[in-house]
mmCIF file of N, CA and C in Angstrom:
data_model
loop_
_atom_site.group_PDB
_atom_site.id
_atom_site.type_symbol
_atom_site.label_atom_id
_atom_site.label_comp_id
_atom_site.label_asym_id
_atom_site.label_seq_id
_atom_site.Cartn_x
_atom_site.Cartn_y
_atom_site.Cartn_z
ATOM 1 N N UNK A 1 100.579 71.076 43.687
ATOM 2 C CA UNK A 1 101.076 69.817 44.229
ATOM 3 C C UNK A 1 102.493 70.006 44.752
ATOM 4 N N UNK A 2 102.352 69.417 45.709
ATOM 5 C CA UNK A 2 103.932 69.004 46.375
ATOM 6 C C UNK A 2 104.654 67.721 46.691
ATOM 7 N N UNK A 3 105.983 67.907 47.135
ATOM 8 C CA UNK A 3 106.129 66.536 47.669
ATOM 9 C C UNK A 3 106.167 66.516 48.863
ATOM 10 N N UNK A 4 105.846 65.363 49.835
ATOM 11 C CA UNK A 4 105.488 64.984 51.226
ATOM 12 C C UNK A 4 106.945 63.930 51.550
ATOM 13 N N UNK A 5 107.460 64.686 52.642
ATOM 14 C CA UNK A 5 108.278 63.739 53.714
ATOM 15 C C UNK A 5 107.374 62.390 54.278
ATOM 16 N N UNK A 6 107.570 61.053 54.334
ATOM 17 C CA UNK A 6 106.879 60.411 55.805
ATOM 18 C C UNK A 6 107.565 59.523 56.341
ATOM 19 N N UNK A 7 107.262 58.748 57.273
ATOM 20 C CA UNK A 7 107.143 57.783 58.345
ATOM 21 C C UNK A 7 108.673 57.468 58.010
ATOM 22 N N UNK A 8 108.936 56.939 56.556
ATOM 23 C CA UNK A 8 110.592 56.752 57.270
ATOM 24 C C UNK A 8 111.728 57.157 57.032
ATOM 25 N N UNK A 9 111.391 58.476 57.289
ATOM 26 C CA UNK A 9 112.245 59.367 57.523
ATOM 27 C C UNK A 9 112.461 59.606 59.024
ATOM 28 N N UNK A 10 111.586 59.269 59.771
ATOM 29 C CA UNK A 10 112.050 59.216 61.110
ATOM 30 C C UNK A 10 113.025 58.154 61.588
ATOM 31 N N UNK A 11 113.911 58.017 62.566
ATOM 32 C CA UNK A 11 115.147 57.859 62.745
ATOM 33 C C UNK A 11 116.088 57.190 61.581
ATOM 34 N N UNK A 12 116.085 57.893 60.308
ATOM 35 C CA UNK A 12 116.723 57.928 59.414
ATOM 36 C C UNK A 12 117.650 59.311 59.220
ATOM 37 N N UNK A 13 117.007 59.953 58.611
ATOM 38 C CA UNK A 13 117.175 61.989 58.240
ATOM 39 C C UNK A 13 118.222 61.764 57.515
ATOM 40 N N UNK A 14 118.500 60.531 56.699
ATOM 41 C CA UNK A 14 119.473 60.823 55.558
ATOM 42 C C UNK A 14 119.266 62.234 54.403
ATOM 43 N N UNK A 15 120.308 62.914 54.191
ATOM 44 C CA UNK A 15 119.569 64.434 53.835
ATOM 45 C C UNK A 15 120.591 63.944 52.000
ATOM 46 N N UNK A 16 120.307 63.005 51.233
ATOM 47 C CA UNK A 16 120.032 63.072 49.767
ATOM 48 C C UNK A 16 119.521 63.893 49.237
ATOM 49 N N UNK A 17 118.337 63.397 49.988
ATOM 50 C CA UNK A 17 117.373 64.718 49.210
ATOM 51 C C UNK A 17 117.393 65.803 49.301
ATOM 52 N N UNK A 18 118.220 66.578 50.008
ATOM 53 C CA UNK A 18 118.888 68.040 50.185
ATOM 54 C C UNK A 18 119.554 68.169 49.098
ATOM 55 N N UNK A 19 120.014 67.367 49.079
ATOM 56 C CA UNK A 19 121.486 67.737 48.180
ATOM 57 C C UNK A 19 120.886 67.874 46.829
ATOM 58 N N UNK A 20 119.978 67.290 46.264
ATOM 59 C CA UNK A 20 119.789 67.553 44.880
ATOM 60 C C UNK A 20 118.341 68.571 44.985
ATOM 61 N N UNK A 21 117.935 69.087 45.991
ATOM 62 C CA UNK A 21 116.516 70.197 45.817
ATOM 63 C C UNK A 21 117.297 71.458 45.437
ATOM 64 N N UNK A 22 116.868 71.494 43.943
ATOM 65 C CA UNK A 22 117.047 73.405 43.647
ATOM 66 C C UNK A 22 116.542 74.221 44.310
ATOM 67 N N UNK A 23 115.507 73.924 45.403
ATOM 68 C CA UNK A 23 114.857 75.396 45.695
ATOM 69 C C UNK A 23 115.291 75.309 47.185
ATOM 70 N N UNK A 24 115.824 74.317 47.747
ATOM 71 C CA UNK A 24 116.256 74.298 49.414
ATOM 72 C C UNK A 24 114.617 74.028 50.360
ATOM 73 N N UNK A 25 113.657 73.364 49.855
ATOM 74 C CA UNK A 25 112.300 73.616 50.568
ATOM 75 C C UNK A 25 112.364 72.747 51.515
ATOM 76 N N UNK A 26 113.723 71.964 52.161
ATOM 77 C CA UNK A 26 113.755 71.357 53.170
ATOM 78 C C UNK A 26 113.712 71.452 54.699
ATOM 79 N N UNK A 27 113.292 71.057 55.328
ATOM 80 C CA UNK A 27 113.400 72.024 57.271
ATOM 81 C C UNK A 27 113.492 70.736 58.162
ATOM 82 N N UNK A 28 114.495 71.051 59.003
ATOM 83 C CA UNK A 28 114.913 69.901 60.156
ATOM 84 C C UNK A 28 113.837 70.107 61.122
ATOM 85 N N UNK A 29 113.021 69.522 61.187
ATOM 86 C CA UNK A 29 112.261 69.501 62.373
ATOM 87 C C UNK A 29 112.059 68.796 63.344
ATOM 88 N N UNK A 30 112.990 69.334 64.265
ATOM 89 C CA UNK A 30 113.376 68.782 65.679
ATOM 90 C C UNK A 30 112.436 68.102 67.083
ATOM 91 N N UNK A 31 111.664 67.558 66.114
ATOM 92 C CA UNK A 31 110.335 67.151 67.541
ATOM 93 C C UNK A 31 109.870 65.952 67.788
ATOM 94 N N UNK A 32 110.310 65.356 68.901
ATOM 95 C CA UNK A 32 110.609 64.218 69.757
ATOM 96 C C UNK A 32 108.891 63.135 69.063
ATOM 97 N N UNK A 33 107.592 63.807 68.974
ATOM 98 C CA UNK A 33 106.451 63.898 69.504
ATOM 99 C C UNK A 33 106.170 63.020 68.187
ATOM 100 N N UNK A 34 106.701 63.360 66.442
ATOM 101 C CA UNK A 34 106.599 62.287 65.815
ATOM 102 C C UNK A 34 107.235 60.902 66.056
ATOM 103 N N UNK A 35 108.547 61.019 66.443
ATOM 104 C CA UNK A 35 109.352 59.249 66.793
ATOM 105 C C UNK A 35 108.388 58.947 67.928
ATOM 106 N N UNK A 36 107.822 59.604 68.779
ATOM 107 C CA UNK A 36 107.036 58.708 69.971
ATOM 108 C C UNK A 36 105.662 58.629 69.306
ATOM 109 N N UNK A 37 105.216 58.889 68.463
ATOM 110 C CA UNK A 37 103.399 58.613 67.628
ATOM 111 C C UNK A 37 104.172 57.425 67.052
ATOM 112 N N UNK A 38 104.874 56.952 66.805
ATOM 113 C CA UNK A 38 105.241 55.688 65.534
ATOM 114 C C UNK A 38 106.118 55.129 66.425
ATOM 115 N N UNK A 39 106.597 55.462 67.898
ATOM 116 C CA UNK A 39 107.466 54.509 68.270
ATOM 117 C C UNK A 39 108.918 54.235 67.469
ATOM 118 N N UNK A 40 109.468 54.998 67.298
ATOM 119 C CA UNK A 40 110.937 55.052 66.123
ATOM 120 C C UNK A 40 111.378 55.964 66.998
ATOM 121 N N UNK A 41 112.910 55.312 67.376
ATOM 122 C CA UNK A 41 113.811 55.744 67.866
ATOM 123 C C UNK A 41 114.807 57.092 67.344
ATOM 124 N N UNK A 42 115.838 57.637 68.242
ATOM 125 C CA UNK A 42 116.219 58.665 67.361
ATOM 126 C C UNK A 42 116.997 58.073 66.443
ATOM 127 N N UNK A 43 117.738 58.764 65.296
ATOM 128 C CA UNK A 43 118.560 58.814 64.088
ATOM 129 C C UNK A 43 119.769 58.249 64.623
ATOM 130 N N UNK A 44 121.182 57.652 63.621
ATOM 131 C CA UNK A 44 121.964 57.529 64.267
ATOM 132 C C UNK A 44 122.640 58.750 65.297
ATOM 133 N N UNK A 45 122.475 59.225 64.814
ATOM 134 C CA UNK A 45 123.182 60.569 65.985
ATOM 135 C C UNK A 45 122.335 60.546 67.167
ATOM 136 N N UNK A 46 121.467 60.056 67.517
ATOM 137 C CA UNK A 46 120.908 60.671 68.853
ATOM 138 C C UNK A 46 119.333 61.643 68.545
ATOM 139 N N UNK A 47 119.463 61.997 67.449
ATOM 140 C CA UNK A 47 118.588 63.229 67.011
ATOM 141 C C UNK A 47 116.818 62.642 66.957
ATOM 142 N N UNK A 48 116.431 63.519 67.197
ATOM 143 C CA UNK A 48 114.658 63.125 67.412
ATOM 144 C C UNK A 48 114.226 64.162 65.656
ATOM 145 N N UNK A 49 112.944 63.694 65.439
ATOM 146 C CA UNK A 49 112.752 64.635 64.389
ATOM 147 C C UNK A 49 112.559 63.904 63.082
ATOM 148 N N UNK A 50 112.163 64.906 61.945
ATOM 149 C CA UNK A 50 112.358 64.317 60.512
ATOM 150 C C UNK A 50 112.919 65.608 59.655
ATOM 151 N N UNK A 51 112.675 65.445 58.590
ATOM 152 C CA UNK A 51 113.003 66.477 57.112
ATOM 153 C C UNK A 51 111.757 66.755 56.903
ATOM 154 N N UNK A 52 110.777 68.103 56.560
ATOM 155 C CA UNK A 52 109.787 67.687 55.964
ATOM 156 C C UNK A 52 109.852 68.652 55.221
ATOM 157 N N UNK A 53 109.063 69.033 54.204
ATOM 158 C CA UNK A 53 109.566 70.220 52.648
ATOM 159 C C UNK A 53 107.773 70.591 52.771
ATOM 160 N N UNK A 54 108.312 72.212 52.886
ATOM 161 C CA UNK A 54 107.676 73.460 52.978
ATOM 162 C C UNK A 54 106.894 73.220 51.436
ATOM 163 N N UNK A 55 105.419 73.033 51.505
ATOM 164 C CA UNK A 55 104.723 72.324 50.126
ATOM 165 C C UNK A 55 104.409 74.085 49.206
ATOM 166 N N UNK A 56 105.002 74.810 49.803
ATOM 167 C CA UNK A 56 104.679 76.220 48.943
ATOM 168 C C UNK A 56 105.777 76.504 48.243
ATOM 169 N N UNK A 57 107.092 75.914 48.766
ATOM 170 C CA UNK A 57 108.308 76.200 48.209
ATOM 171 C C UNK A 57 108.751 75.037 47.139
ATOM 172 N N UNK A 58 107.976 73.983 47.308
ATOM 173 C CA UNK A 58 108.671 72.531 46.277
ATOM 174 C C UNK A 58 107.639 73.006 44.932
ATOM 175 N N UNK A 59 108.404 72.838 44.122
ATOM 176 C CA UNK A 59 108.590 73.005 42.511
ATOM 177 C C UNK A 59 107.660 72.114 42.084
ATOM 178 N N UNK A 60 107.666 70.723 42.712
ATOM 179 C CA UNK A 60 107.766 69.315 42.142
ATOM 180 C C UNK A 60 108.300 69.198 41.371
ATOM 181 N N UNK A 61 109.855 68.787 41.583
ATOM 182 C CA UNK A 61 110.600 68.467 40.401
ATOM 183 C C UNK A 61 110.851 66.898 40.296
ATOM 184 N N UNK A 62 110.571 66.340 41.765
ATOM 185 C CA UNK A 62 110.443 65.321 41.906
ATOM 186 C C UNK A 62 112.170 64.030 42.194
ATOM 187 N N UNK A 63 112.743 65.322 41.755
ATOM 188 C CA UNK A 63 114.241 65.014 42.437
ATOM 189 C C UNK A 63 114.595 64.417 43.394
ATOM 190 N N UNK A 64 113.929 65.191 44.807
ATOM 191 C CA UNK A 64 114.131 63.963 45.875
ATOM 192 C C UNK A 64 113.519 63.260 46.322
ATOM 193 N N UNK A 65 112.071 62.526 45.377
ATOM 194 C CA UNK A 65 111.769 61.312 45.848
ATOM 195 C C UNK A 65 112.617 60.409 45.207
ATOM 196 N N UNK A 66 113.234 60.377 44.251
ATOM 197 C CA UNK A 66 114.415 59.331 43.462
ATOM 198 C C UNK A 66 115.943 59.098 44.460
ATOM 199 N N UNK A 67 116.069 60.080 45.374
ATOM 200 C CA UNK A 67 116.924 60.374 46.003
ATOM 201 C C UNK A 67 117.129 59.784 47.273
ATOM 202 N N UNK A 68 115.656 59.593 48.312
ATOM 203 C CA UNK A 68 115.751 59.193 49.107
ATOM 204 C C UNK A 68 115.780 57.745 48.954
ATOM 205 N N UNK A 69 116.948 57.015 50.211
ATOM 206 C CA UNK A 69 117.271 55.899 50.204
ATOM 207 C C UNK A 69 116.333 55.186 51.141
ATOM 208 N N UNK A 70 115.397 55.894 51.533
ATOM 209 C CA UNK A 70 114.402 54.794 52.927
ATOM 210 C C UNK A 70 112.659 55.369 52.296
ATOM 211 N N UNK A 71 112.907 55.441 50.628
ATOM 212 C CA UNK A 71 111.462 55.889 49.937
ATOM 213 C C UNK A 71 110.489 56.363 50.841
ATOM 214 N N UNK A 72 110.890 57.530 51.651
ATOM 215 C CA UNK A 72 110.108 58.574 52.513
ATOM 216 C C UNK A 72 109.037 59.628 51.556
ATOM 217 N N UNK A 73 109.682 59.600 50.577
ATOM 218 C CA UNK A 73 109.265 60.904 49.811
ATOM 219 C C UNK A 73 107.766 60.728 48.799
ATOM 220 N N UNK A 74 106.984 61.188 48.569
ATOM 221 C CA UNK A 74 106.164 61.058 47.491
ATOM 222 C C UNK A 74 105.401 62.305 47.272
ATOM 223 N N UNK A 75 104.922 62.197 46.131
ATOM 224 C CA UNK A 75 104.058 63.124 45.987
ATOM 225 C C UNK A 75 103.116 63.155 46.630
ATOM 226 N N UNK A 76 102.279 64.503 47.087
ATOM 227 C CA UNK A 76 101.117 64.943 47.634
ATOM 228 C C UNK A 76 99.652 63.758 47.688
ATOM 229 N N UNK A 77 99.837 63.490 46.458
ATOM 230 C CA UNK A 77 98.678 62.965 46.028
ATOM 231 C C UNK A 77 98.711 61.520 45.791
ATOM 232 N N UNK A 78 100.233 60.892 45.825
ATOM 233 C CA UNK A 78 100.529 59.817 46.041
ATOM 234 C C UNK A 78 100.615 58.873 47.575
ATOM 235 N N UNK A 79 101.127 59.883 48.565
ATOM 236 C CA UNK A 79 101.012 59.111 50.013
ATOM 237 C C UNK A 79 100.116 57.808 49.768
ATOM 238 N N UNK A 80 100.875 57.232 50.579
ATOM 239 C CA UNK A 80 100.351 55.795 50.935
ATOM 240 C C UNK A 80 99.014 56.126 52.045
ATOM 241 N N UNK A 81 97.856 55.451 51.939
ATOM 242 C CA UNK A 81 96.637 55.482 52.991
ATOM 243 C C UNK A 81 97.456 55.550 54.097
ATOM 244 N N UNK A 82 98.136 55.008 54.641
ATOM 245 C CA UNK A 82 98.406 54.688 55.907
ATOM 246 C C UNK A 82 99.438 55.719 56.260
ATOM 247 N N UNK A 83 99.960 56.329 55.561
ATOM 248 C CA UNK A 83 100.549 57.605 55.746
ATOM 249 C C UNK A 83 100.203 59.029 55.522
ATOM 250 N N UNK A 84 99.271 59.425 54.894
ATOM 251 C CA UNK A 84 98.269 60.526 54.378
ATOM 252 C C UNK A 84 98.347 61.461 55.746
ATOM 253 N N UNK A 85 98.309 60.864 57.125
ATOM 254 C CA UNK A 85 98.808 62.305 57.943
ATOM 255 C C UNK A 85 99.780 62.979 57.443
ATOM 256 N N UNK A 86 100.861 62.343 56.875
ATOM 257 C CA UNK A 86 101.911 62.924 57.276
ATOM 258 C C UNK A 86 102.042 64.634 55.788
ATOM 259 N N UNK A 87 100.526 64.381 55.202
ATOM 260 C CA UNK A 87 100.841 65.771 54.431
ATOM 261 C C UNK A 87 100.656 66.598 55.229
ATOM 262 N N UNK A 88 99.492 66.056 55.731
ATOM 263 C CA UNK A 88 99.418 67.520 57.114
ATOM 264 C C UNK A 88 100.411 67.981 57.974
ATOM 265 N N UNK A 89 101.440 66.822 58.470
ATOM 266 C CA UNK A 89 102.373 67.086 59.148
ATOM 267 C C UNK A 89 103.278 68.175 58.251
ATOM 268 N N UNK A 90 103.332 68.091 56.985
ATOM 269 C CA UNK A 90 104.597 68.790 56.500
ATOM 270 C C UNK A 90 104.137 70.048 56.314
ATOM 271 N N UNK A 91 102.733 70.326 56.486
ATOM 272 C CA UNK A 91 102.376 71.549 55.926
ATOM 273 C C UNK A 91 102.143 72.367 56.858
ATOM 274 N N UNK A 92 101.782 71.926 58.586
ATOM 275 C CA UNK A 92 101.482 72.484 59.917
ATOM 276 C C UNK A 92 102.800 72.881 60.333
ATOM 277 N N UNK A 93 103.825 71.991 59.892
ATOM 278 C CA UNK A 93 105.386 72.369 60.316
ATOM 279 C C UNK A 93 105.875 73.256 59.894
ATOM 280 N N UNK A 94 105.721 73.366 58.767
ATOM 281 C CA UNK A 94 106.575 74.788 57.935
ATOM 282 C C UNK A 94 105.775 75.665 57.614
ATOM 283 N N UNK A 95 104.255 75.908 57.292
ATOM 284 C CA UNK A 95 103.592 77.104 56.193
ATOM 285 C C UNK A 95 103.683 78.066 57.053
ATOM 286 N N UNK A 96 103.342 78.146 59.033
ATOM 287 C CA UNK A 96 102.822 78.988 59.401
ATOM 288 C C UNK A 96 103.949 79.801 60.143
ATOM 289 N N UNK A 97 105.442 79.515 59.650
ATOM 290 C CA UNK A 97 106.574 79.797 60.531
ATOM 291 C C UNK A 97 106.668 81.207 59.553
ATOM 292 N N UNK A 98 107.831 81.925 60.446
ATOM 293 C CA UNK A 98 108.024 83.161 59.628
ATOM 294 C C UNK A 98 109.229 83.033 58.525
ATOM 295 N N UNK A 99 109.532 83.946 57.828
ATOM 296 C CA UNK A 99 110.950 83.301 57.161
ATOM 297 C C UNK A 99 112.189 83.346 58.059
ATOM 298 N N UNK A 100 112.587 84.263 59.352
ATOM 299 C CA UNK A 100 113.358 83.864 60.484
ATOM 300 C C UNK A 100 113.347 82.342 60.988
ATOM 301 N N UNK A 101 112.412 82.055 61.652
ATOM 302 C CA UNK A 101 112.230 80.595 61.528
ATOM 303 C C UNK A 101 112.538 80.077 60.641
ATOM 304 N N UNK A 102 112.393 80.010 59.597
ATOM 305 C CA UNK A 102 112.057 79.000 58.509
ATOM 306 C C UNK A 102 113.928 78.814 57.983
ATOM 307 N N UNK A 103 114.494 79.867 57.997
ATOM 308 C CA UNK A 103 115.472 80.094 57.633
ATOM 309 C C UNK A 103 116.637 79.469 59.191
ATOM 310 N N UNK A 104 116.032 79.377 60.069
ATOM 311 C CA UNK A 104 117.166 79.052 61.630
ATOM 312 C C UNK A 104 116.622 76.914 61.052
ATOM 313 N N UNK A 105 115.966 76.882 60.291
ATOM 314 C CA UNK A 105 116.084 75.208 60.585
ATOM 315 C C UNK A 105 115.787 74.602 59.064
ATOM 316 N N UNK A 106 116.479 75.583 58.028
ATOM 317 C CA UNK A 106 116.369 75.033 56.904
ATOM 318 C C UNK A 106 117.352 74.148 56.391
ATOM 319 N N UNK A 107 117.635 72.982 55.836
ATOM 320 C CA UNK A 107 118.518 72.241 55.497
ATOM 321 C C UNK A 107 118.717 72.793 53.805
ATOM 322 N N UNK A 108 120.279 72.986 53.914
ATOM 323 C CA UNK A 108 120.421 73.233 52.304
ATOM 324 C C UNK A 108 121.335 72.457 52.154
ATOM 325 N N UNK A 109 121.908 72.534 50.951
ATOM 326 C CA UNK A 109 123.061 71.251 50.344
ATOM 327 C C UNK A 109 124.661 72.379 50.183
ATOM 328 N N UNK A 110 124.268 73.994 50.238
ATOM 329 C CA UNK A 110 125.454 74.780 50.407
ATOM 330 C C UNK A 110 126.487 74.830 51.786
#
């Protein structure tokens, strides 16, 4: 089991939940293509994209679903029906990258 980024974390990307993940399984993923499926604008900065955590690298410690301030986060097996894509999203985004990749768009709290 892991934990799953969703839906509003898009034009949010408050990174809390960085800050308290021991293992860093977080990744900025920069792609316009989720805010236009849900219609959500970019972040305050301008930025397109979400956070979503690499489900091979999370512990489940469960740290940053307590963390996030726009309750994006849940467990695997918890997603809301109406959000249940979005495990797939976190797992198509990060499993199949290399660790070069993975490492050019990882969010850490160092």
């Amino acid at each position: 089991m892991a934990y799953v980024v969703t839906k509003p974390c898009l034009g949010t990307m408050d990174r809390s939940c960085v800050e308290v993940c021991p293992v860093d399984c977080f990744y900025r993923i920069k792609k316009q293509k989720y805010n236009d499926l849900f219609a959500i604008g970019p972040d305050k900065d301008g930025e397109f994209g979400m956070l979503m955590i690499h489900p091979d690298q999370c512990i489940n410690c469960g740290a940053c679903e307590t963390e996030c301030p726009v309750e994006a986060i849940f467990e695997d097996t918890g997603v809301p029906t109406d959000m249940k894509d979005f495990v797939k999203y976190n797992e198509e985004e990060t499993v199949p990258l290399s660790d070069d990749d993975l490492d050019a768009i990882r969010c850490t709290s160092k």
